[in-house]
């Protein structure tokens, strides 16, 4: 019984998919299908076997199942479950174990018999792993096979923990986790060094034997892998692509995760837009022209009728009459993103003939100077991601506030704290009692390379980052009184994993918004942040704005999202491009250098060995080159932003 209706398949897609406006709606729909199956089997007095996944993706799905149990009497008495995987080695009581996850999100809240839930055991002795895995497969077979398998997709394209290279005939076994997977999990384990290297996982064959498979994916950071799995050929490098061979598989996506699919990204390749219920609006026109310019490796104003025709853009040509007219439309749209006055101009100092501060649109566009609030999830994101723009806003005379949302203490090494302690010891600044403790800590570090556990250290590590942020903000000219260290509590929660936003976090953010009443808000819209903190911080803003909905300042406010160190906006998404001079690039570099504990440190290095200042410079230079290649202007570097009216942001919520 398939309740979820797939979209009509297009020629690029090799597996059916259903796309929802939000992950919440999608999760509810999947839960409805599972509930219908459970009830149908209850009527014929038969059990149902569910294959379950963990991770951030299925949390809302489990919440809906729990709700159905509590409010709509959905019983799990006839349900048998097999989870995909478990970290190895890891005891079931560990807060990060998948057994613990399942208890927290489902098992403890429904009437599922404990003997009916199965997970691979993270505690099995090494010598018994093979036998344990064979027995797991046998248990699945004995239960009648999996009726309904839930999957997420990792950023390596994995299903279960079938990392790149896993063959299609693989069965339940011990695997080594990919470095990217470990990096994604490292936030929950408190650093990569504490993250397991191995896992026990069902194999690709085990998963493909399920009678129905539903893969869920939410968020932009999944979009590239979703596209690879859905549109490209089947490969062991993206094990989710094996679902193309399954007769009853469905990808359930939100808009962001579906965003890289041809039907959304370049729909003109599928035929006239009208036939797809789409139109050549401003955004689509810009996207097609920029796409064409890159395809043809030509500046926008040099594209010819032939270029449009040969690339399948006859339809766009028809709308504009000629390549010349179409080119001008695309060119001006891009040109209008550029401004050196991100906060607008001082009306008293504007000369006739000065370039307009174009992209500002909000009711406060004419206000000068403006109150500006820059939200920096970690203490260095402000200067890494928008340091040049920050300096400009200050220089232009705006009242610039920077709020650091989390303490960032997890990314401070013991060595960095030891250096601060050694200073205190050697400078003789502490009284006798404190000096004795400091000396003992220092000696322990010097002997072992790690500090002994002490309750104070987490807070002190936070201070180190605070001082670095203050020094960096000084380079940018921001007064200390305008720096706000929020230390949102979700970041330091040890008992709630994966970390989740709480009321207190939202209260703190809401209070800050009320205090500053900003005309301009800059926030990290960086959903590729590997350890999830940026996503939660954006969520915190979202909830705080929701609470501010009736406050008059919000009607005048504009919200701009920047990307963090890990990615850049697509060209056609950019609404504001702030060019930087070579001097400004150097000043930004000086500010980033103030974050000494983050320099060439290896807490979250992943596969990119460049330091943050290098990433920032490479990224903003590459963006400037793209503008140049489009034929716009030649700048040293550009920082880019995407506009969100707070009202839209509240409406759509998820990016
Ligand atoms: C979890 C599992 C993994 C996850 C995938 C996505 O049991 O097997 O394949 O589904 O890593 O994880 P999230 O949902 O956290 O992005």
mmCIF file with all atom_site columns, N, CA, C and O in Angstrom, residues 102-141:
data_model
loop_
_atom_site.group_PDB
_atom_site.id
_atom_site.type_symbol
_atom_site.label_atom_id
_atom_site.label_alt_id
_atom_site.label_comp_id
_atom_site.label_asym_id
_atom_site.label_entity_id
_atom_site.label_seq_id
_atom_site.pdbx_PDB_ins_code
_atom_site.Cartn_x
_atom_site.Cartn_y
_atom_site.Cartn_z
_atom_site.occupancy
_atom_site.B_iso_or_equiv
_atom_site.pdbx_formal_charge
_atom_site.auth_seq_id
_atom_site.auth_comp_id
_atom_site.auth_asym_id
_atom_site.auth_atom_id
_atom_site.pdbx_PDB_model_num
ATOM 1   N N  . UNK A 1 102 ? 17.318 5.414   19.396 1.00 0.00 ? 102 UNK A N  1
ATOM 2   C CA . UNK A 1 102 ? 16.011 4.814   19.112 1.00 0.00 ? 102 UNK A CA 1
ATOM 3   C C  . UNK A 1 102 ? 15.116 4.818   20.353 1.00 0.00 ? 102 UNK A C  1
ATOM 4   O O  . UNK A 1 102 ? 13.909 5.025   20.238 1.00 0.00 ? 102 UNK A O  1
ATOM 5   N N  . UNK A 1 103 ? 15.734 4.621   21.503 1.00 0.00 ? 103 UNK A N  1
ATOM 6   C CA . UNK A 1 103 ? 14.936 4.655   22.734 1.00 0.00 ? 103 UNK A CA 1
ATOM 7   C C  . UNK A 1 103 ? 14.394 6.069   22.944 1.00 0.00 ? 103 UNK A C  1
ATOM 8   O O  . UNK A 1 103 ? 13.232 6.265   23.280 1.00 0.00 ? 103 UNK A O  1
ATOM 9   N N  . UNK A 1 104 ? 15.283 7.060   22.746 1.00 0.00 ? 104 UNK A N  1
ATOM 10  C CA . UNK A 1 104 ? 14.882 8.453   22.972 1.00 0.00 ? 104 UNK A CA 1
ATOM 11  C C  . UNK A 1 104 ? 13.770 8.883   22.028 1.00 0.00 ? 104 UNK A C  1
ATOM 12  O O  . UNK A 1 104 ? 12.846 9.596   22.416 1.00 0.00 ? 104 UNK A O  1
ATOM 13  N N  . UNK A 1 105 ? 13.870 8.469   20.773 1.00 0.00 ? 105 UNK A N  1
ATOM 14  C CA . UNK A 1 105 ? 12.932 9.007   19.777 1.00 0.00 ? 105 UNK A CA 1
ATOM 15  C C  . UNK A 1 105 ? 11.722 8.124   19.501 1.00 0.00 ? 105 UNK A C  1
ATOM 16  O O  . UNK A 1 105 ? 10.720 8.614   18.998 1.00 0.00 ? 105 UNK A O  1
ATOM 17  N N  . UNK A 1 106 ? 11.837 6.808   19.796 1.00 0.00 ? 106 UNK A N  1
ATOM 18  C CA . UNK A 1 106 ? 10.693 5.953   19.474 1.00 0.00 ? 106 UNK A CA 1
ATOM 19  C C  . UNK A 1 106 ? 10.413 4.883   20.537 1.00 0.00 ? 106 UNK A C  1
ATOM 20  O O  . UNK A 1 106 ? 9.343  4.868   21.138 1.00 0.00 ? 106 UNK A O  1
ATOM 21  N N  . UNK A 1 107 ? 11.387 4.007   20.756 1.00 0.00 ? 107 UNK A N  1
ATOM 22  C CA . UNK A 1 107 ? 11.096 2.791   21.524 1.00 0.00 ? 107 UNK A CA 1
ATOM 23  C C  . UNK A 1 107 ? 10.457 3.061   22.891 1.00 0.00 ? 107 UNK A C  1
ATOM 24  O O  . UNK A 1 107 ? 9.524  2.367   23.289 1.00 0.00 ? 107 UNK A O  1
ATOM 25  N N  . UNK A 1 108 ? 10.962 4.075   23.614 1.00 0.00 ? 108 UNK A N  1
ATOM 26  C CA . UNK A 1 108 ? 10.453 4.312   24.968 1.00 0.00 ? 108 UNK A CA 1
ATOM 27  C C  . UNK A 1 108 ? 9.059  4.942   24.989 1.00 0.00 ? 108 UNK A C  1
ATOM 28  O O  . UNK A 1 108 ? 8.484  5.132   26.050 1.00 0.00 ? 108 UNK A O  1
ATOM 29  N N  . UNK A 1 109 ? 8.558  5.323   23.819 1.00 0.00 ? 109 UNK A N  1
ATOM 30  C CA . UNK A 1 109 ? 7.298  6.076   23.807 1.00 0.00 ? 109 UNK A CA 1
ATOM 31  C C  . UNK A 1 109 ? 6.142  5.315   23.165 1.00 0.00 ? 109 UNK A C  1
ATOM 32  O O  . UNK A 1 109 ? 5.043  5.848   23.039 1.00 0.00 ? 109 UNK A O  1
ATOM 33  N N  . UNK A 1 110 ? 6.413  4.092   22.681 1.00 0.00 ? 110 UNK A N  1
ATOM 34  C CA . UNK A 1 110 ? 5.333  3.329   22.033 1.00 0.00 ? 110 UNK A CA 1
ATOM 35  C C  . UNK A 1 110 ? 5.297  1.913   22.632 1.00 0.00 ? 110 UNK A C  1
ATOM 36  O O  . UNK A 1 110 ? 6.208  1.522   23.370 1.00 0.00 ? 110 UNK A O  1
ATOM 37  N N  . UNK A 1 111 ? 4.264  1.167   22.252 1.00 0.00 ? 111 UNK A N  1
ATOM 38  C CA . UNK A 1 111 ? 4.101  -0.167  22.850 1.00 0.00 ? 111 UNK A CA 1
ATOM 39  C C  . UNK A 1 111 ? 4.796  -1.253  22.021 1.00 0.00 ? 111 UNK A C  1
ATOM 40  O O  . UNK A 1 111 ? 4.225  -2.314  21.764 1.00 0.00 ? 111 UNK A O  1
ATOM 41  N N  . UNK A 1 112 ? 6.015  -0.970  21.604 1.00 0.00 ? 112 UNK A N  1
ATOM 42  C CA . UNK A 1 112 ? 6.796  -1.961  20.860 1.00 0.00 ? 112 UNK A CA 1
ATOM 43  C C  . UNK A 1 112 ? 7.444  -2.907  21.880 1.00 0.00 ? 112 UNK A C  1
ATOM 44  O O  . UNK A 1 112 ? 8.094  -2.437  22.826 1.00 0.00 ? 112 UNK A O  1
ATOM 45  N N  . UNK A 1 113 ? 7.282  -4.213  21.702 1.00 0.00 ? 113 UNK A N  1
ATOM 46  C CA . UNK A 1 113 ? 7.882  -5.157  22.659 1.00 0.00 ? 113 UNK A CA 1
ATOM 47  C C  . UNK A 1 113 ? 9.401  -5.087  22.551 1.00 0.00 ? 113 UNK A C  1
ATOM 48  O O  . UNK A 1 113 ? 9.925  -5.110  21.436 1.00 0.00 ? 113 UNK A O  1
ATOM 49  N N  . UNK A 1 114 ? 10.109 -4.982  23.708 1.00 0.00 ? 114 UNK A N  1
ATOM 50  C CA . UNK A 1 114 ? 11.566 -4.824  23.643 1.00 0.00 ? 114 UNK A CA 1
ATOM 51  C C  . UNK A 1 114 ? 12.224 -5.932  22.828 1.00 0.00 ? 114 UNK A C  1
ATOM 52  O O  . UNK A 1 114 ? 13.179 -5.677  22.094 1.00 0.00 ? 114 UNK A O  1
ATOM 53  N N  . UNK A 1 115 ? 11.675 -7.148  22.884 1.00 0.00 ? 115 UNK A N  1
ATOM 54  C CA . UNK A 1 115 ? 12.325 -8.232  22.135 1.00 0.00 ? 115 UNK A CA 1
ATOM 55  C C  . UNK A 1 115 ? 12.052 -8.135  20.635 1.00 0.00 ? 115 UNK A C  1
ATOM 56  O O  . UNK A 1 115 ? 12.615 -8.872  19.844 1.00 0.00 ? 115 UNK A O  1
ATOM 57  N N  . UNK A 1 116 ? 11.211 -7.195  20.238 1.00 0.00 ? 116 UNK A N  1
ATOM 58  C CA . UNK A 1 116 ? 10.928 -7.025  18.800 1.00 0.00 ? 116 UNK A CA 1
ATOM 59  C C  . UNK A 1 116 ? 11.836 -5.996  18.136 1.00 0.00 ? 116 UNK A C  1
ATOM 60  O O  . UNK A 1 116 ? 11.739 -5.757  16.945 1.00 0.00 ? 116 UNK A O  1
ATOM 61  N N  . UNK A 1 117 ? 12.666 -5.297  18.941 1.00 0.00 ? 117 UNK A N  1
ATOM 62  C CA . UNK A 1 117 ? 13.544 -4.283  18.314 1.00 0.00 ? 117 UNK A CA 1
ATOM 63  C C  . UNK A 1 117 ? 14.966 -4.832  18.232 1.00 0.00 ? 117 UNK A C  1
ATOM 64  O O  . UNK A 1 117 ? 15.482 -5.379  19.202 1.00 0.00 ? 117 UNK A O  1
ATOM 65  N N  . UNK A 1 118 ? 15.558 -4.698  17.062 1.00 0.00 ? 118 UNK A N  1
ATOM 66  C CA . UNK A 1 118 ? 16.908 -5.238  16.847 1.00 0.00 ? 118 UNK A CA 1
ATOM 67  C C  . UNK A 1 118 ? 17.833 -4.173  16.303 1.00 0.00 ? 118 UNK A C  1
ATOM 68  O O  . UNK A 1 118 ? 17.454 -3.411  15.413 1.00 0.00 ? 118 UNK A O  1
ATOM 69  N N  . UNK A 1 119 ? 19.038 -4.153  16.872 1.00 0.00 ? 119 UNK A N  1
ATOM 70  C CA . UNK A 1 119 ? 20.113 -3.313  16.306 1.00 0.00 ? 119 UNK A CA 1
ATOM 71  C C  . UNK A 1 119 ? 21.382 -4.154  16.323 1.00 0.00 ? 119 UNK A C  1
ATOM 72  O O  . UNK A 1 119 ? 21.559 -4.987  17.228 1.00 0.00 ? 119 UNK A O  1
ATOM 73  N N  . UNK A 1 120 ? 22.293 -3.929  15.381 1.00 0.00 ? 120 UNK A N  1
ATOM 74  C CA . UNK A 1 120 ? 23.583 -4.595  15.504 1.00 0.00 ? 120 UNK A CA 1
ATOM 75  C C  . UNK A 1 120 ? 24.207 -4.174  16.835 1.00 0.00 ? 120 UNK A C  1
ATOM 76  O O  . UNK A 1 120 ? 23.987 -3.049  17.299 1.00 0.00 ? 120 UNK A O  1
ATOM 77  N N  . UNK A 1 121 ? 24.977 -5.070  17.455 1.00 0.00 ? 121 UNK A N  1
ATOM 78  C CA . UNK A 1 121 ? 25.518 -4.777  18.789 1.00 0.00 ? 121 UNK A CA 1
ATOM 79  C C  . UNK A 1 121 ? 26.899 -4.153  18.687 1.00 0.00 ? 121 UNK A C  1
ATOM 80  O O  . UNK A 1 121 ? 27.819 -4.777  18.144 1.00 0.00 ? 121 UNK A O  1
ATOM 81  N N  . UNK A 1 122 ? 27.000 -2.932  19.221 1.00 0.00 ? 122 UNK A N  1
ATOM 82  C CA . UNK A 1 122 ? 28.295 -2.235  19.186 1.00 0.00 ? 122 UNK A CA 1
ATOM 83  C C  . UNK A 1 122 ? 29.293 -2.781  20.186 1.00 0.00 ? 122 UNK A C  1
ATOM 84  O O  . UNK A 1 122 ? 30.417 -2.283  20.291 1.00 0.00 ? 122 UNK A O  1
ATOM 85  N N  . UNK A 1 123 ? 28.865 -3.810  20.947 1.00 0.00 ? 123 UNK A N  1
ATOM 86  C CA . UNK A 1 123 ? 29.744 -4.340  21.994 1.00 0.00 ? 123 UNK A CA 1
ATOM 87  C C  . UNK A 1 123 ? 30.260 -5.739  21.671 1.00 0.00 ? 123 UNK A C  1
ATOM 88  O O  . UNK A 1 123 ? 31.013 -6.309  22.459 1.00 0.00 ? 123 UNK A O  1
ATOM 89  N N  . UNK A 1 124 ? 29.846 -6.304  20.555 1.00 0.00 ? 124 UNK A N  1
ATOM 90  C CA . UNK A 1 124 ? 30.225 -7.681  20.255 1.00 0.00 ? 124 UNK A CA 1
ATOM 91  C C  . UNK A 1 124 ? 31.757 -7.784  20.157 1.00 0.00 ? 124 UNK A C  1
ATOM 92  O O  . UNK A 1 124 ? 32.411 -6.851  19.679 1.00 0.00 ? 124 UNK A O  1
ATOM 93  N N  . UNK A 1 125 ? 32.307 -8.916  20.647 1.00 0.00 ? 125 UNK A N  1
ATOM 94  C CA . UNK A 1 125 ? 33.772 -9.066  20.616 1.00 0.00 ? 125 UNK A CA 1
ATOM 95  C C  . UNK A 1 125 ? 34.239 -9.154  19.164 1.00 0.00 ? 125 UNK A C  1
ATOM 96  O O  . UNK A 1 125 ? 33.518 -9.659  18.304 1.00 0.00 ? 125 UNK A O  1
ATOM 97  N N  . UNK A 1 126 ? 35.452 -8.662  18.946 1.00 0.00 ? 126 UNK A N  1
ATOM 98  C CA . UNK A 1 126 ? 35.950 -8.586  17.575 1.00 0.00 ? 126 UNK A CA 1
ATOM 99  C C  . UNK A 1 126 ? 35.869 -9.934  16.850 1.00 0.00 ? 126 UNK A C  1
ATOM 100 O O  . UNK A 1 126 ? 35.460 -10.006 15.691 1.00 0.00 ? 126 UNK A O  1
ATOM 101 N N  . UNK A 1 127 ? 36.264 -10.980 17.578 1.00 0.00 ? 127 UNK A N  1
ATOM 102 C CA . UNK A 1 127 ? 36.316 -12.303 16.948 1.00 0.00 ? 127 UNK A CA 1
ATOM 103 C C  . UNK A 1 127 ? 34.925 -12.795 16.554 1.00 0.00 ? 127 UNK A C  1
ATOM 104 O O  . UNK A 1 127 ? 34.784 -13.680 15.723 1.00 0.00 ? 127 UNK A O  1
ATOM 105 N N  . UNK A 1 128 ? 33.896 -12.170 17.161 1.00 0.00 ? 128 UNK A N  1
ATOM 106 C CA . UNK A 1 128 ? 32.537 -12.666 16.883 1.00 0.00 ? 128 UNK A CA 1
ATOM 107 C C  . UNK A 1 128 ? 31.752 -11.787 15.917 1.00 0.00 ? 128 UNK A C  1
ATOM 108 O O  . UNK A 1 128 ? 30.570 -12.025 15.664 1.00 0.00 ? 128 UNK A O  1
ATOM 109 N N  . UNK A 1 129 ? 32.424 -10.798 15.382 1.00 0.00 ? 129 UNK A N  1
ATOM 110 C CA . UNK A 1 129 ? 31.693 -9.845  14.530 1.00 0.00 ? 129 UNK A CA 1
ATOM 111 C C  . UNK A 1 129 ? 31.038 -10.545 13.339 1.00 0.00 ? 129 UNK A C  1
ATOM 112 O O  . UNK A 1 129 ? 29.846 -10.348 13.065 1.00 0.00 ? 129 UNK A O  1
ATOM 113 N N  . UNK A 1 130 ? 31.783 -11.392 12.642 1.00 0.00 ? 130 UNK A N  1
ATOM 114 C CA . UNK A 1 130 ? 31.228 -12.020 11.434 1.00 0.00 ? 130 UNK A CA 1
ATOM 115 C C  . UNK A 1 130 ? 29.998 -12.858 11.774 1.00 0.00 ? 130 UNK A C  1
ATOM 116 O O  . UNK A 1 130 ? 28.962 -12.772 11.093 1.00 0.00 ? 130 UNK A O  1
ATOM 117 N N  . UNK A 1 131 ? 30.132 -13.648 12.849 1.00 0.00 ? 131 UNK A N  1
ATOM 118 C CA . UNK A 1 131 ? 29.009 -14.505 13.243 1.00 0.00 ? 131 UNK A CA 1
ATOM 119 C C  . UNK A 1 131 ? 27.813 -13.639 13.639 1.00 0.00 ? 131 UNK A C  1
ATOM 120 O O  . UNK A 1 131 ? 26.662 -13.932 13.287 1.00 0.00 ? 131 UNK A O  1
ATOM 121 N N  . UNK A 1 132 ? 28.087 -12.540 14.344 1.00 0.00 ? 132 UNK A N  1
ATOM 122 C CA . UNK A 1 132 ? 27.010 -11.643 14.780 1.00 0.00 ? 132 UNK A CA 1
ATOM 123 C C  . UNK A 1 132 ? 26.284 -11.061 13.552 1.00 0.00 ? 132 UNK A C  1
ATOM 124 O O  . UNK A 1 132 ? 25.049 -10.995 13.526 1.00 0.00 ? 132 UNK A O  1
ATOM 125 N N  . UNK A 1 133 ? 27.044 -10.665 12.553 1.00 0.00 ? 133 UNK A N  1
ATOM 126 C CA . UNK A 1 133 ? 26.441 -10.060 11.358 1.00 0.00 ? 133 UNK A CA 1
ATOM 127 C C  . UNK A 1 133 ? 25.620 -11.091 10.595 1.00 0.00 ? 133 UNK A C  1
ATOM 128 O O  . UNK A 1 133 ? 24.530 -10.792 10.092 1.00 0.00 ? 133 UNK A O  1
ATOM 129 N N  . UNK A 1 134 ? 26.146 -12.316 10.514 1.00 0.00 ? 134 UNK A N  1
ATOM 130 C CA . UNK A 1 134 ? 25.379 -13.380 9.826  1.00 0.00 ? 134 UNK A CA 1
ATOM 131 C C  . UNK A 1 134 ? 24.071 -13.641 10.578 1.00 0.00 ? 134 UNK A C  1
ATOM 132 O O  . UNK A 1 134 ? 23.006 -13.786 9.969  1.00 0.00 ? 134 UNK A O  1
ATOM 133 N N  . UNK A 1 135 ? 24.164 -13.634 11.909 1.00 0.00 ? 135 UNK A N  1
ATOM 134 C CA . UNK A 1 135 ? 22.960 -13.891 12.716 1.00 0.00 ? 135 UNK A CA 1
ATOM 135 C C  . UNK A 1 135 ? 21.933 -12.767 12.511 1.00 0.00 ? 135 UNK A C  1
ATOM 136 O O  . UNK A 1 135 ? 20.722 -13.016 12.478 1.00 0.00 ? 135 UNK A O  1
ATOM 137 N N  . UNK A 1 136 ? 22.410 -11.538 12.357 1.00 0.00 ? 136 UNK A N  1
ATOM 138 C CA . UNK A 1 136 ? 21.499 -10.388 12.144 1.00 0.00 ? 136 UNK A CA 1
ATOM 139 C C  . UNK A 1 136 ? 20.716 -10.599 10.840 1.00 0.00 ? 136 UNK A C  1
ATOM 140 O O  . UNK A 1 136 ? 19.499 -10.435 10.791 1.00 0.00 ? 136 UNK A O  1
ATOM 141 N N  . UNK A 1 137 ? 21.433 -10.989 9.806  1.00 0.00 ? 137 UNK A N  1
ATOM 142 C CA . UNK A 1 137 ? 20.775 -11.258 8.510  1.00 0.00 ? 137 UNK A CA 1
ATOM 143 C C  . UNK A 1 137 ? 19.751 -12.390 8.683  1.00 0.00 ? 137 UNK A C  1
ATOM 144 O O  . UNK A 1 137 ? 18.648 -12.324 8.140  1.00 0.00 ? 137 UNK A O  1
ATOM 145 N N  . UNK A 1 138 ? 20.139 -13.400 9.425  1.00 0.00 ? 138 UNK A N  1
ATOM 146 C CA . UNK A 1 138 ? 19.267 -14.560 9.625  1.00 0.00 ? 138 UNK A CA 1
ATOM 147 C C  . UNK A 1 138 ? 17.992 -14.145 10.371 1.00 0.00 ? 138 UNK A C  1
ATOM 148 O O  . UNK A 1 138 ? 16.891 -14.573 10.025 1.00 0.00 ? 138 UNK A O  1
ATOM 149 N N  . UNK A 1 139 ? 18.168 -13.248 11.369 1.00 0.00 ? 139 UNK A N  1
ATOM 150 C CA . UNK A 1 139 ? 16.993 -12.776 12.131 1.00 0.00 ? 139 UNK A CA 1
ATOM 151 C C  . UNK A 1 139 ? 16.027 -12.030 11.202 1.00 0.00 ? 139 UNK A C  1
ATOM 152 O O  . UNK A 1 139 ? 14.818 -12.149 11.327 1.00 0.00 ? 139 UNK A O  1
ATOM 153 N N  . UNK A 1 140 ? 16.592 -11.247 10.295 1.00 0.00 ? 140 UNK A N  1
ATOM 154 C CA . UNK A 1 140 ? 15.724 -10.504 9.358  1.00 0.00 ? 140 UNK A CA 1
ATOM 155 C C  . UNK A 1 140 ? 14.949 -11.502 8.493  1.00 0.00 ? 140 UNK A C  1
ATOM 156 O O  . UNK A 1 140 ? 13.740 -11.390 8.313  1.00 0.00 ? 140 UNK A O  1
ATOM 157 N N  . UNK A 1 141 ? 15.690 -12.501 7.998  1.00 0.00 ? 141 UNK A N  1
ATOM 158 C CA . UNK A 1 141 ? 15.027 -13.513 7.148  1.00 0.00 ? 141 UNK A CA 1
ATOM 159 C C  . UNK A 1 141 ? 13.933 -14.239 7.941  1.00 0.00 ? 141 UNK A C  1
ATOM 160 O O  . UNK A 1 141 ? 12.812 -14.413 7.451  1.00 0.00 ? 141 UNK A O  1
#
